[in-house]
PDB file of C-alpha atoms in Angstrom:
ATOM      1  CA  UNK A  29     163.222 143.854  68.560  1.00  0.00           C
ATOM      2  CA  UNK A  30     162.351 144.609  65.157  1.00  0.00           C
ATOM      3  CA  UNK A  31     165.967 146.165  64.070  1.00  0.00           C
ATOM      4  CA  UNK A  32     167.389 142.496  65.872  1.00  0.00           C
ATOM      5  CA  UNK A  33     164.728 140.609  63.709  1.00  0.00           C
ATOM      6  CA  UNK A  34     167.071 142.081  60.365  1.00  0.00           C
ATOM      7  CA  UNK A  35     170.369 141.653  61.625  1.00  0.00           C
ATOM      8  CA  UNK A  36     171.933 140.173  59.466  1.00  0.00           C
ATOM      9  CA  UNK A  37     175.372 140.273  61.091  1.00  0.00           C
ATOM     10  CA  UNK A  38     174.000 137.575  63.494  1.00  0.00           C
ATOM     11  CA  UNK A  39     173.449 135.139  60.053  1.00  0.00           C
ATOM     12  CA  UNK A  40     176.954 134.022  60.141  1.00  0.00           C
ATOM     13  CA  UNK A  41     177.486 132.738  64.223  1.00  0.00           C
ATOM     14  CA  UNK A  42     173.408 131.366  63.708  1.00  0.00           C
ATOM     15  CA  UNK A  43     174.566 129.177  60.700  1.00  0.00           C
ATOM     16  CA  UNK A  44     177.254 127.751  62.419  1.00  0.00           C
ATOM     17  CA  UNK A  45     176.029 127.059  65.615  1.00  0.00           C
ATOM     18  CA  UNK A  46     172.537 125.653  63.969  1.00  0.00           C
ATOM     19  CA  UNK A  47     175.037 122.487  62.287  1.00  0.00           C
ATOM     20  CA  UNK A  48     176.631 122.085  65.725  1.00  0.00           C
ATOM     21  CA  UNK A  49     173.507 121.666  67.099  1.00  0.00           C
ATOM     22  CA  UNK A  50     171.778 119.401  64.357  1.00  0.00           C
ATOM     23  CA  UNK A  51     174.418 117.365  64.063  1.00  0.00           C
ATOM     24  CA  UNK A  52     174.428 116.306  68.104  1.00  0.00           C
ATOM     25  CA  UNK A  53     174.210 112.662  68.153  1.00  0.00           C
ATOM     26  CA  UNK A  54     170.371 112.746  70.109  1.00  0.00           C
ATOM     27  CA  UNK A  55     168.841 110.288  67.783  1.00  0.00           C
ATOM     28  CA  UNK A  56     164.846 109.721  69.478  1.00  0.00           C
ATOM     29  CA  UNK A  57     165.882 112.238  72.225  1.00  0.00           C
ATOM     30  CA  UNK A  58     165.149 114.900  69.538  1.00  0.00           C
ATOM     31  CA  UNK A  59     162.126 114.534  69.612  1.00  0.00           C
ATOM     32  CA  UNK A  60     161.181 114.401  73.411  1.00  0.00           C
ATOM     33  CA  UNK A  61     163.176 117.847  73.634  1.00  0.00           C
ATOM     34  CA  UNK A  62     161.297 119.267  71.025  1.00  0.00           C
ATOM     35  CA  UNK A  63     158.295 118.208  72.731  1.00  0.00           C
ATOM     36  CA  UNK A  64     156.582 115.689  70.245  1.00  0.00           C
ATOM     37  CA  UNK A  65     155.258 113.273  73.285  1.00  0.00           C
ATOM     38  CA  UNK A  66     153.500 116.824  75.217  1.00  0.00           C
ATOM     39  CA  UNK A  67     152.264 117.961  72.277  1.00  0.00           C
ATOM     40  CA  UNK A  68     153.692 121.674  72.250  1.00  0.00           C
ATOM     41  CA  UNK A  69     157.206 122.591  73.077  1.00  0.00           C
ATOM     42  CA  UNK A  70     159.124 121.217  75.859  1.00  0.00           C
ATOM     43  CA  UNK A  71     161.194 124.042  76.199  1.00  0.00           C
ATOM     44  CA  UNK A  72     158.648 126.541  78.014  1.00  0.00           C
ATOM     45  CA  UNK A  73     157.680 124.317  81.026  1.00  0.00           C
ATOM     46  CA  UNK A  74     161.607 123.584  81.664  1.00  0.00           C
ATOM     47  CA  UNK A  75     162.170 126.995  82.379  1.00  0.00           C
ATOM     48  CA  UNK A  76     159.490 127.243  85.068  1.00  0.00           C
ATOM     49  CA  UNK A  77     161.837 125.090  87.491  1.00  0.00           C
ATOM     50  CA  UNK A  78     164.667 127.877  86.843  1.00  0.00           C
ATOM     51  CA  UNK A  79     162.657 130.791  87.145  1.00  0.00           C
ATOM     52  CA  UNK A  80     160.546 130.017  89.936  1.00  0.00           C
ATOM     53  CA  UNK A  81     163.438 128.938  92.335  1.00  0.00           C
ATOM     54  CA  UNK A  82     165.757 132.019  91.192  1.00  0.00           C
ATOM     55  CA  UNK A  83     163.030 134.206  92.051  1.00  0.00           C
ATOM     56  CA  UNK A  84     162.038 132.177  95.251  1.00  0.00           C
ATOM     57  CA  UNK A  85     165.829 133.115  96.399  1.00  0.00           C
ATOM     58  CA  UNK A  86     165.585 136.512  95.854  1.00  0.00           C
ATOM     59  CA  UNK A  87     162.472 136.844  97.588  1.00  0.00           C
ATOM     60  CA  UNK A  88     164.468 134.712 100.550  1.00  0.00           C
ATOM     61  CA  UNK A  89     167.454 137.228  99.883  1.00  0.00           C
ATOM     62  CA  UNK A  90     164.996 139.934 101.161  1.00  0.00           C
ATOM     63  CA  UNK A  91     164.664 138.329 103.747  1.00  0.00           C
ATOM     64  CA  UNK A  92     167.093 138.054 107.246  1.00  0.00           C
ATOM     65  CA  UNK A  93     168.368 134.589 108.054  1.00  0.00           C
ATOM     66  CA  UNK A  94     167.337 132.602 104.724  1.00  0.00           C
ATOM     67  CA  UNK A  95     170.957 132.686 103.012  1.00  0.00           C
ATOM     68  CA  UNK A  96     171.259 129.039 102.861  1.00  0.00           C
ATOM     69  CA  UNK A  97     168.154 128.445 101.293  1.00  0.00           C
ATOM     70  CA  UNK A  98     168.076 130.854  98.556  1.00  0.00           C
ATOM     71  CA  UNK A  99     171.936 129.428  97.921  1.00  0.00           C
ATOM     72  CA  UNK A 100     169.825 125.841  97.642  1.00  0.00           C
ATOM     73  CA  UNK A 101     167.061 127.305  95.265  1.00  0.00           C
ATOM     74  CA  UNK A 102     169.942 129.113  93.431  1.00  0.00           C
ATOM     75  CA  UNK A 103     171.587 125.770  93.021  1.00  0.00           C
ATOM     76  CA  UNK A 104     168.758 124.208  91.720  1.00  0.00           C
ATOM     77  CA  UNK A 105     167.715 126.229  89.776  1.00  0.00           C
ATOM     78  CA  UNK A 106     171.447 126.548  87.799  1.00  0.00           C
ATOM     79  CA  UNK A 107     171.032 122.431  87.224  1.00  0.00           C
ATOM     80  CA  UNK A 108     167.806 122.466  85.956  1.00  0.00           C
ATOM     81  CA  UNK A 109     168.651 125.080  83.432  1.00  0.00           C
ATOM     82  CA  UNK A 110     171.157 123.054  81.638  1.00  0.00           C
ATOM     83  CA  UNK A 111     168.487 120.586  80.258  1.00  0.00           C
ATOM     84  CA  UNK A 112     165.955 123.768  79.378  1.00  0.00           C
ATOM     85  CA  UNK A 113     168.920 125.617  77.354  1.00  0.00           C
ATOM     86  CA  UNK A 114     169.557 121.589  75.561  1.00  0.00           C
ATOM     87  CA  UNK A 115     165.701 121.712  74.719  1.00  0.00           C
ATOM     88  CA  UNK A 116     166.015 125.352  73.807  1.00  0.00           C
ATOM     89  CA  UNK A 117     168.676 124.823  71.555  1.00  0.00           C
ATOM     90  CA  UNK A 118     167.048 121.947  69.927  1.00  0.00           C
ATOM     91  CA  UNK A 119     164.141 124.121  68.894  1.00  0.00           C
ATOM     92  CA  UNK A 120     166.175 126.745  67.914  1.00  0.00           C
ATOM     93  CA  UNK A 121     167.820 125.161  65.319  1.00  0.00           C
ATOM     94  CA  UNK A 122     164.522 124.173  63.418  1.00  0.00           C
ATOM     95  CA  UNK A 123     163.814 128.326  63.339  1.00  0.00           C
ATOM     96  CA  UNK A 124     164.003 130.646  60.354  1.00  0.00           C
ATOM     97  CA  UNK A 125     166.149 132.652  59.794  1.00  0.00           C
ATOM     98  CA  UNK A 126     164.834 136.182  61.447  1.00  0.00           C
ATOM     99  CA  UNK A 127     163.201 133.977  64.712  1.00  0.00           C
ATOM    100  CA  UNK A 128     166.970 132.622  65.087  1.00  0.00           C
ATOM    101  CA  UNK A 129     168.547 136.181  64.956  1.00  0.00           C
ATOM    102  CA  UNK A 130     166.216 137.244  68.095  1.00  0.00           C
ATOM    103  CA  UNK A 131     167.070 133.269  69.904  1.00  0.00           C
ATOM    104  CA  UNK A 132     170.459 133.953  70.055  1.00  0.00           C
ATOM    105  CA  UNK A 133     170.228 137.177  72.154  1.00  0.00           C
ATOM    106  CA  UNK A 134     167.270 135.407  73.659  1.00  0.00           C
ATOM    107  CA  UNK A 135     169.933 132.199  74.759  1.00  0.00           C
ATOM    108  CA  UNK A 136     172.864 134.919  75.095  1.00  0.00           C
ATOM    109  CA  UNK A 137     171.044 136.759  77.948  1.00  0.00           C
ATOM    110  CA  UNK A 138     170.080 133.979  79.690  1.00  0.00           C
ATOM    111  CA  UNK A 139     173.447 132.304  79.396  1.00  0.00           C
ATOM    112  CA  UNK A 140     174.537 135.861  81.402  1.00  0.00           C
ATOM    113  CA  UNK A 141     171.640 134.912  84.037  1.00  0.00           C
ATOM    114  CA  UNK A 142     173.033 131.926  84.853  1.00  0.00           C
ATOM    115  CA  UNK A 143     176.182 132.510  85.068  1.00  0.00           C
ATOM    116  CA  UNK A 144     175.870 135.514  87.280  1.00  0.00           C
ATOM    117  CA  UNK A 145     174.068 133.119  89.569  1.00  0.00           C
ATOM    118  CA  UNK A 146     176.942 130.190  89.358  1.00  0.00           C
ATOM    119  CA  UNK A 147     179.220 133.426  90.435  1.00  0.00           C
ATOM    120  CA  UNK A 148     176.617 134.127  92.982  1.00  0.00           C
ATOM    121  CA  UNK A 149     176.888 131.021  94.652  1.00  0.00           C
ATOM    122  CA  UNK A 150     180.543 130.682  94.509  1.00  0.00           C
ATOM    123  CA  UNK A 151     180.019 134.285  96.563  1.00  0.00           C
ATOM    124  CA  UNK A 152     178.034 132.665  98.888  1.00  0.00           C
ATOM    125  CA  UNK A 153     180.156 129.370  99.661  1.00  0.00           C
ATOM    126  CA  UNK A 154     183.137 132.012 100.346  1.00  0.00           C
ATOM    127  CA  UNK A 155     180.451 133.943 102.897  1.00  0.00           C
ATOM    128  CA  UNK A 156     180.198 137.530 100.771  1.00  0.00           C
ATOM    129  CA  UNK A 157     176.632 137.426 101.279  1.00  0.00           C
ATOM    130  CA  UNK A 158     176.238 140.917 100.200  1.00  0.00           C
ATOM    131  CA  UNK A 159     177.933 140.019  96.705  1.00  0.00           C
ATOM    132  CA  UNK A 160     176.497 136.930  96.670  1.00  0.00           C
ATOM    133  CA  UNK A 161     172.709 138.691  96.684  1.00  0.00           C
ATOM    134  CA  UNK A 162     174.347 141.059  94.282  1.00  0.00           C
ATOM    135  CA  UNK A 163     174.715 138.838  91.783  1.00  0.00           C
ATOM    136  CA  UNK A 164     171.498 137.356  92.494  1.00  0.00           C
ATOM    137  CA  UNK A 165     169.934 140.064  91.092  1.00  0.00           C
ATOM    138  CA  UNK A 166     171.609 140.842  88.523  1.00  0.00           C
ATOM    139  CA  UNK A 167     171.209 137.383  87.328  1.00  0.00           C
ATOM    140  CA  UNK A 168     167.466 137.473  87.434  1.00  0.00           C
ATOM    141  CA  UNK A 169     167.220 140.694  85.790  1.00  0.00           C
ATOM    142  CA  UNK A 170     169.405 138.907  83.143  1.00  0.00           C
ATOM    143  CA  UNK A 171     167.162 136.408  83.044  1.00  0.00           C
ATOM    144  CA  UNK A 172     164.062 138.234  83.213  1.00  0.00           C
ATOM    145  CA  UNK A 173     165.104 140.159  80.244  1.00  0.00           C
ATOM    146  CA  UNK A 174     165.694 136.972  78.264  1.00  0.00           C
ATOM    147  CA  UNK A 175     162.307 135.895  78.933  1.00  0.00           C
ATOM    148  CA  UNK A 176     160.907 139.227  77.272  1.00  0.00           C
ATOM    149  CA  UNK A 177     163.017 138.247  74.413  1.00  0.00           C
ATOM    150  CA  UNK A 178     161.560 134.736  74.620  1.00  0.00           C
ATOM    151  CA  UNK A 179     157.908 135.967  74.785  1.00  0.00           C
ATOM    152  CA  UNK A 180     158.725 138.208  71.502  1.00  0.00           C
ATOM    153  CA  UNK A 181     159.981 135.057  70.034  1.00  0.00           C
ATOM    154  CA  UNK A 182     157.099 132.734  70.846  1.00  0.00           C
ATOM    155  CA  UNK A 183     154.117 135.540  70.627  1.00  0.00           C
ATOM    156  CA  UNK A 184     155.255 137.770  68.309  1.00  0.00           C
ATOM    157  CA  UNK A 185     157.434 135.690  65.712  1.00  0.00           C
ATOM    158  CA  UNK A 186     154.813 132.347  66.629  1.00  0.00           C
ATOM    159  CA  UNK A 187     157.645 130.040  67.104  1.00  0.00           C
ATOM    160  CA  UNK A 188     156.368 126.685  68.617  1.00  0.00           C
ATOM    161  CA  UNK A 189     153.292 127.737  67.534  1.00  0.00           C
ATOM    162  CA  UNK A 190     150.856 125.456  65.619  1.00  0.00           C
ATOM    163  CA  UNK A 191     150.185 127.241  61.982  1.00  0.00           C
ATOM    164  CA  UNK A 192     147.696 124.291  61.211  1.00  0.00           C
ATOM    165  CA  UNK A 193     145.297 125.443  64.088  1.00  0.00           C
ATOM    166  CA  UNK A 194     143.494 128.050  62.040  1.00  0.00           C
ATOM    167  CA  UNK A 195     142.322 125.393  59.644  1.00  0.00           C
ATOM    168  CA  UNK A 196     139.455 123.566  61.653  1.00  0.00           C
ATOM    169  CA  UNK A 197     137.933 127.069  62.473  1.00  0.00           C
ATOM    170  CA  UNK A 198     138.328 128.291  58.781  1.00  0.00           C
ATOM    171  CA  UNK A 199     136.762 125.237  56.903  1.00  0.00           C
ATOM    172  CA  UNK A 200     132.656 124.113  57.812  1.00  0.00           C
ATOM    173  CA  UNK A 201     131.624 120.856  58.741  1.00  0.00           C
ATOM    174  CA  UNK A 202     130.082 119.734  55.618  1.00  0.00           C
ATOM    175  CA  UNK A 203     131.464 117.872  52.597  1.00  0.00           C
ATOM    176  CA  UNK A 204     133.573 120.370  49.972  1.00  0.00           C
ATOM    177  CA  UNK A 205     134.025 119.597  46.775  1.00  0.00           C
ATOM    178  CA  UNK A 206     137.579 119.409  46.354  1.00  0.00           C
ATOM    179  CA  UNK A 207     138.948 118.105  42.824  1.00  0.00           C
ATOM    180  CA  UNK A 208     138.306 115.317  39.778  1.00  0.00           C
ATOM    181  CA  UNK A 209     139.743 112.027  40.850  1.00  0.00           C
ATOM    182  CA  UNK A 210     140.547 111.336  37.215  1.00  0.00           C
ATOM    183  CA  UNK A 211     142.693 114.302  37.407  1.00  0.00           C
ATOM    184  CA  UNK A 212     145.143 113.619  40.539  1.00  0.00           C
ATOM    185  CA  UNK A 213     148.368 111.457  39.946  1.00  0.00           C
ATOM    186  CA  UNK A 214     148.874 108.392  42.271  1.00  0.00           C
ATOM    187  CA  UNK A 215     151.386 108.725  44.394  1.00  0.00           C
ATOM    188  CA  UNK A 216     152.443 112.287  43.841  1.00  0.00           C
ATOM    189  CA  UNK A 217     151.127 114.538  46.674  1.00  0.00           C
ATOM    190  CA  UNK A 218     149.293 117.640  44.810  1.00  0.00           C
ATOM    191  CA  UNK A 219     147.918 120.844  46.180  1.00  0.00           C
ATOM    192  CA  UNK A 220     144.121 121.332  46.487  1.00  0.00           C
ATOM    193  CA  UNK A 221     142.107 124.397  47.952  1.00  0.00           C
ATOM    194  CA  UNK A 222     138.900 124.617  49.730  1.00  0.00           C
ATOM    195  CA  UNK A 223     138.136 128.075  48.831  1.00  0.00           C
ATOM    196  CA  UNK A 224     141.919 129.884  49.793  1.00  0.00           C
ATOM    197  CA  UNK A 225     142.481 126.899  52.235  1.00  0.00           C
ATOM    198  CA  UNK A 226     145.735 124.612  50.779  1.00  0.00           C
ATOM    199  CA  UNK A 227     145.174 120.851  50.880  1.00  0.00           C
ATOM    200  CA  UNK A 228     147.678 118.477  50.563  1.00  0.00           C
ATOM    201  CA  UNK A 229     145.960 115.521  48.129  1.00  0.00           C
ATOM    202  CA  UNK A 230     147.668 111.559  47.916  1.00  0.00           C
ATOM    203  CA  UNK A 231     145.877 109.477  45.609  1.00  0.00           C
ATOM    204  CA  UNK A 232     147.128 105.837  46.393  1.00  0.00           C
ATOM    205  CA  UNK A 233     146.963 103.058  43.943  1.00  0.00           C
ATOM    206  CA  UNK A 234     143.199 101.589  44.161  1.00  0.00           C
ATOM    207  CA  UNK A 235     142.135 105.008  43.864  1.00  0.00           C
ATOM    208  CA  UNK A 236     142.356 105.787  48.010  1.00  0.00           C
ATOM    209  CA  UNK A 237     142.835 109.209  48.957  1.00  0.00           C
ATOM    210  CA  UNK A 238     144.095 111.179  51.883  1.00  0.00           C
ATOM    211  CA  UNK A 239     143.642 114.736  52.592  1.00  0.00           C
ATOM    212  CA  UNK A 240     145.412 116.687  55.190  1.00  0.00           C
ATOM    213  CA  UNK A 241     145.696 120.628  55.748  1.00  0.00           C
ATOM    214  CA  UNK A 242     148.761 121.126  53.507  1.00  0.00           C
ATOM    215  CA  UNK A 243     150.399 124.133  55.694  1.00  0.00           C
ATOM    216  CA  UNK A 244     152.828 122.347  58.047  1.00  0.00           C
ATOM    217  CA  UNK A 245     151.770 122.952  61.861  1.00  0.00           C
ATOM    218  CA  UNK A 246     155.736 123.280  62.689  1.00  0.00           C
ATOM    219  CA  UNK A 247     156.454 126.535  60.906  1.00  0.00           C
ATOM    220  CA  UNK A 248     154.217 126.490  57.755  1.00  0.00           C
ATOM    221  CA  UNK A 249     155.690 124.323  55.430  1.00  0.00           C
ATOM    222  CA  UNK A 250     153.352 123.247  52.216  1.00  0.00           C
ATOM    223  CA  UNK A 251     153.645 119.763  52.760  1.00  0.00           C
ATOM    224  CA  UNK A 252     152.590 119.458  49.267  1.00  0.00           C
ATOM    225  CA  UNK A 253     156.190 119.929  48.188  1.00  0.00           C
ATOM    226  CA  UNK A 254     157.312 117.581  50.265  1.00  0.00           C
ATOM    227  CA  UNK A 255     158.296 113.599  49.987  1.00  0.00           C
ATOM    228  CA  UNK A 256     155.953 110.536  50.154  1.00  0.00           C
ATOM    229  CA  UNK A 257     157.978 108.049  53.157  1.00  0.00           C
ATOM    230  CA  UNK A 258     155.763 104.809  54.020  1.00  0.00           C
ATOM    231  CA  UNK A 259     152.187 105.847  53.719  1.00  0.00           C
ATOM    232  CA  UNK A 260     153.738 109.268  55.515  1.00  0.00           C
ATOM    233  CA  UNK A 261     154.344 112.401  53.944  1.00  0.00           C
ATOM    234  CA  UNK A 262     157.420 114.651  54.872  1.00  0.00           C
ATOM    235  CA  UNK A 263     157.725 118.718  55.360  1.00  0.00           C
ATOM    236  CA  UNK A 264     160.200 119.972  52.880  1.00  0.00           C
ATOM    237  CA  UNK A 265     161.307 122.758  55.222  1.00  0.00           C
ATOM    238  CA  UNK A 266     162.585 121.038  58.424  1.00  0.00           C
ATOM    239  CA  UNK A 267     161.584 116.838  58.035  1.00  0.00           C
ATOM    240  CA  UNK A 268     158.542 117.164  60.188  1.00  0.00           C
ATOM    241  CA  UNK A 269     156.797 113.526  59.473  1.00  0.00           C
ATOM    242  CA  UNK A 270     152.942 113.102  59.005  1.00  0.00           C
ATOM    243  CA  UNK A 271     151.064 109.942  59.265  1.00  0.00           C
ATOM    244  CA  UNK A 272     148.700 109.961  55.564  1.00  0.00           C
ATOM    245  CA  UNK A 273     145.972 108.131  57.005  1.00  0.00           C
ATOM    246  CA  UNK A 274     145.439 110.270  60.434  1.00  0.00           C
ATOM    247  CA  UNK A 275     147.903 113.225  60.222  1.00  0.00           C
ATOM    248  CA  UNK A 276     149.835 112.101  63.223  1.00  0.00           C
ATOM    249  CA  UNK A 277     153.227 114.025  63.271  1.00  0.00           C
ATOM    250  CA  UNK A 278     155.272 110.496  63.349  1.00  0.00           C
ATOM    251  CA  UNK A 279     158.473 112.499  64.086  1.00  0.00           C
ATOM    252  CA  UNK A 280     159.469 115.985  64.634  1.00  0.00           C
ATOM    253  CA  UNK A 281     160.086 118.589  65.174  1.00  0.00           C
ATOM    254  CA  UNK A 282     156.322 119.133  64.651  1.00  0.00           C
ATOM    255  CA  UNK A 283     154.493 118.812  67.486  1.00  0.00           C
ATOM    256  CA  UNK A 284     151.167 119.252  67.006  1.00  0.00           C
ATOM    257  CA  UNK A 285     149.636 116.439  63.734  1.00  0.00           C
ATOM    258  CA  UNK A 286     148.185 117.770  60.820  1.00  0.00           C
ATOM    259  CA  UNK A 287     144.319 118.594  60.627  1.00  0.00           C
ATOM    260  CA  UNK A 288     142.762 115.705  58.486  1.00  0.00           C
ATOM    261  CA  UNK A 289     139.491 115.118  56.466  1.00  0.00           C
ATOM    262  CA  UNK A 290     137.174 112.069  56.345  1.00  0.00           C
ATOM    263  CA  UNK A 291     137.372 111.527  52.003  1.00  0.00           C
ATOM    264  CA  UNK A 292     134.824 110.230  49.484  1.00  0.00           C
ATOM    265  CA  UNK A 293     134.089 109.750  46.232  1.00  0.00           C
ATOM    266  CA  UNK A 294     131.193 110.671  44.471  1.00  0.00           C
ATOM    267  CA  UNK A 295     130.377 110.639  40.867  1.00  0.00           C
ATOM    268  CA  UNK A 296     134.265 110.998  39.945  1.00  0.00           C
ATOM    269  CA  UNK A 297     134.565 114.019  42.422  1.00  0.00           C
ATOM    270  CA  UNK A 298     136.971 114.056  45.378  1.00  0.00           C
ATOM    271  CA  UNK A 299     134.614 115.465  48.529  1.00  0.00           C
ATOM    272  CA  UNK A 300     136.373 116.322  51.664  1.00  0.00           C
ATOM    273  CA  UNK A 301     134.933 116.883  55.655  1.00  0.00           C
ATOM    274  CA  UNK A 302     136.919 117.935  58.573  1.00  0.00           C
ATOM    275  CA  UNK A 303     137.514 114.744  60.482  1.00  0.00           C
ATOM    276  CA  UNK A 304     135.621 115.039  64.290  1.00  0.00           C
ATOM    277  CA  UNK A 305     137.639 113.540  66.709  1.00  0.00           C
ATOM    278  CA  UNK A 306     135.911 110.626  66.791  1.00  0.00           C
ATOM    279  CA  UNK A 307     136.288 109.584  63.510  1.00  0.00           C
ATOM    280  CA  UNK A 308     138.167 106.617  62.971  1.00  0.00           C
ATOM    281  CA  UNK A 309     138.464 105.932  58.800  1.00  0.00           C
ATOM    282  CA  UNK A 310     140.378 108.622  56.533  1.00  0.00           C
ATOM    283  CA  UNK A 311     138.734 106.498  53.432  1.00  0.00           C
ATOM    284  CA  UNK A 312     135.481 106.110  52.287  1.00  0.00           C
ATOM    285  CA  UNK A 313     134.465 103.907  49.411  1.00  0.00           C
ATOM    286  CA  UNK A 314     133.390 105.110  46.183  1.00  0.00           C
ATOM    287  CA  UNK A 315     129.898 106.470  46.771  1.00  0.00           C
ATOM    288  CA  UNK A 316     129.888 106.289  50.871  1.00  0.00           C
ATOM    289  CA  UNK A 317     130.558 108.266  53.325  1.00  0.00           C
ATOM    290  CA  UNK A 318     133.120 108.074  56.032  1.00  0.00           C
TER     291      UNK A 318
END
């Protein structure tokens, strides 16, 4: 896995396919397959439906008497894969460029899976059960072995993981210092640090200012470099969109929002807190607290 995490020779097919796939006309259905409205990735609960009926029919292969239903399970589980390999895909193009080298052979062996099992149940409707099971097994070791891939790709390589979550444990509860008012531009989103913690910093006009974690929780992204967008800030790396005020990801393909911090200002001194989740103001006067 680690050789296929440098192989380059992959660079070339990735590129291509990664414009195909951005430029699919999916407009707000983007973000529901990336998973914006669940709040992690769609991608991994699509592929239960799959998995659990292809290995429900082999179990049922096992079995004497049960080849209709595993053909049914085998069925359904071939047309719910199509939408899990669209949500796949989706996500897959937002990658870097080592966690899309190890996708592709991830998508590649389960593209083998299924169609072993679409030749398994064209087997089946011709009555060669015992090439019908055949291929039923060799499509869910196909597939089984593009889940390993997958788990590699999600545990090891933390794709659709949430690089902000770190930041609530790694910051206290009080108020930090952060930076001199007088010395932040207005509307220009800066970098700030709580100890070796990255802020992003907006001071608005009216001196109002928002803090949010600055490492994007889509793939890392230092939203600090990023573009201001209607009191919304945007990743440079792959257009996540963060609500300012709240840290709401707006649009993907961030799914998780940004952590953000309750803001005050005391004696010309920008002081931060980690916003609790009951907190309901991201601004605090000049010499109150949120």
């Amino acid at each position: 896995m680690d050789r296929l995490e440098h192989a380059t020779a992959l660079d070339g097919l990735a590129g291509r396919l990664r414009s195909v796939v951005r430029a699919l006309p999916l407009g707000g259905g983007r973000d529901v397959l990336h998973g914006r409205w669940l709040g992690h990735p769609a991608h991994p609960l699509m592929v239960q439906v799959p998995i659990g009926t292809w290995f429900s029919a082999a179990l049922l292969d096992i079995l004497p008497g049960q080849r209709r239903s595993a053909g049914a399970l085998i069925g359904v589980g071939i047309a719910a894969a199509l939408p899990a390999a669209v949500a796949g895909w989706t996500d897959w193009a937002e990658l870097e460029r080592h966690q899309m080298r190890v996708g592709l052979v991830h998508a590649a062996a389960n593209a083998i899976g299924v169609s072993l099992y679409a030749a398994s149940l064209v087997a089946r409707a011709r009555k060669r059960s015992a090439l019908g099971k055949t291929l039923g097994f060799a499509g869910l070791t196909a597939v089984g072995l593009g889940g390993a891939i997958g788990g590699h790709l999600a545990y090891r390589l933390a794709s659709g993981a949430n690089h902000a979550e770190p930041v609530p444990d790694l910051i206290g509860p009080e108020w930090h210092t952060v930076t001199e008012l007088s010395g932040l531009p207005v509307a220009q989103p800066v970098r700030r640090y709580i100890d070796d913690i990255a802020l992003l910093v907006v001071r608005e006009a009216g001196d109002r200012v928002h803090v949010l974690a600055d490492t994007c929780s889509h793939m890392g992204g230092l939203l600090s470099d990023g573009t201001l967008e209607d009191d919304c800030v945007r990743c440079p790396w792959h257009g996540s969109l963060f609500r300012l005020n709240d840290g709401w990801n707006v649009q993907g393909p961030a799914t998780a929002p940004q952590p953000a911090f309750d803001v005050r200002i005391t004696d010309g001194q920008v002081e931060v807190r980690l916003r609790g989740p009951q907190a309901k103001n991201s601004i605090t006067p000049a010499g109150d607290e949120a």
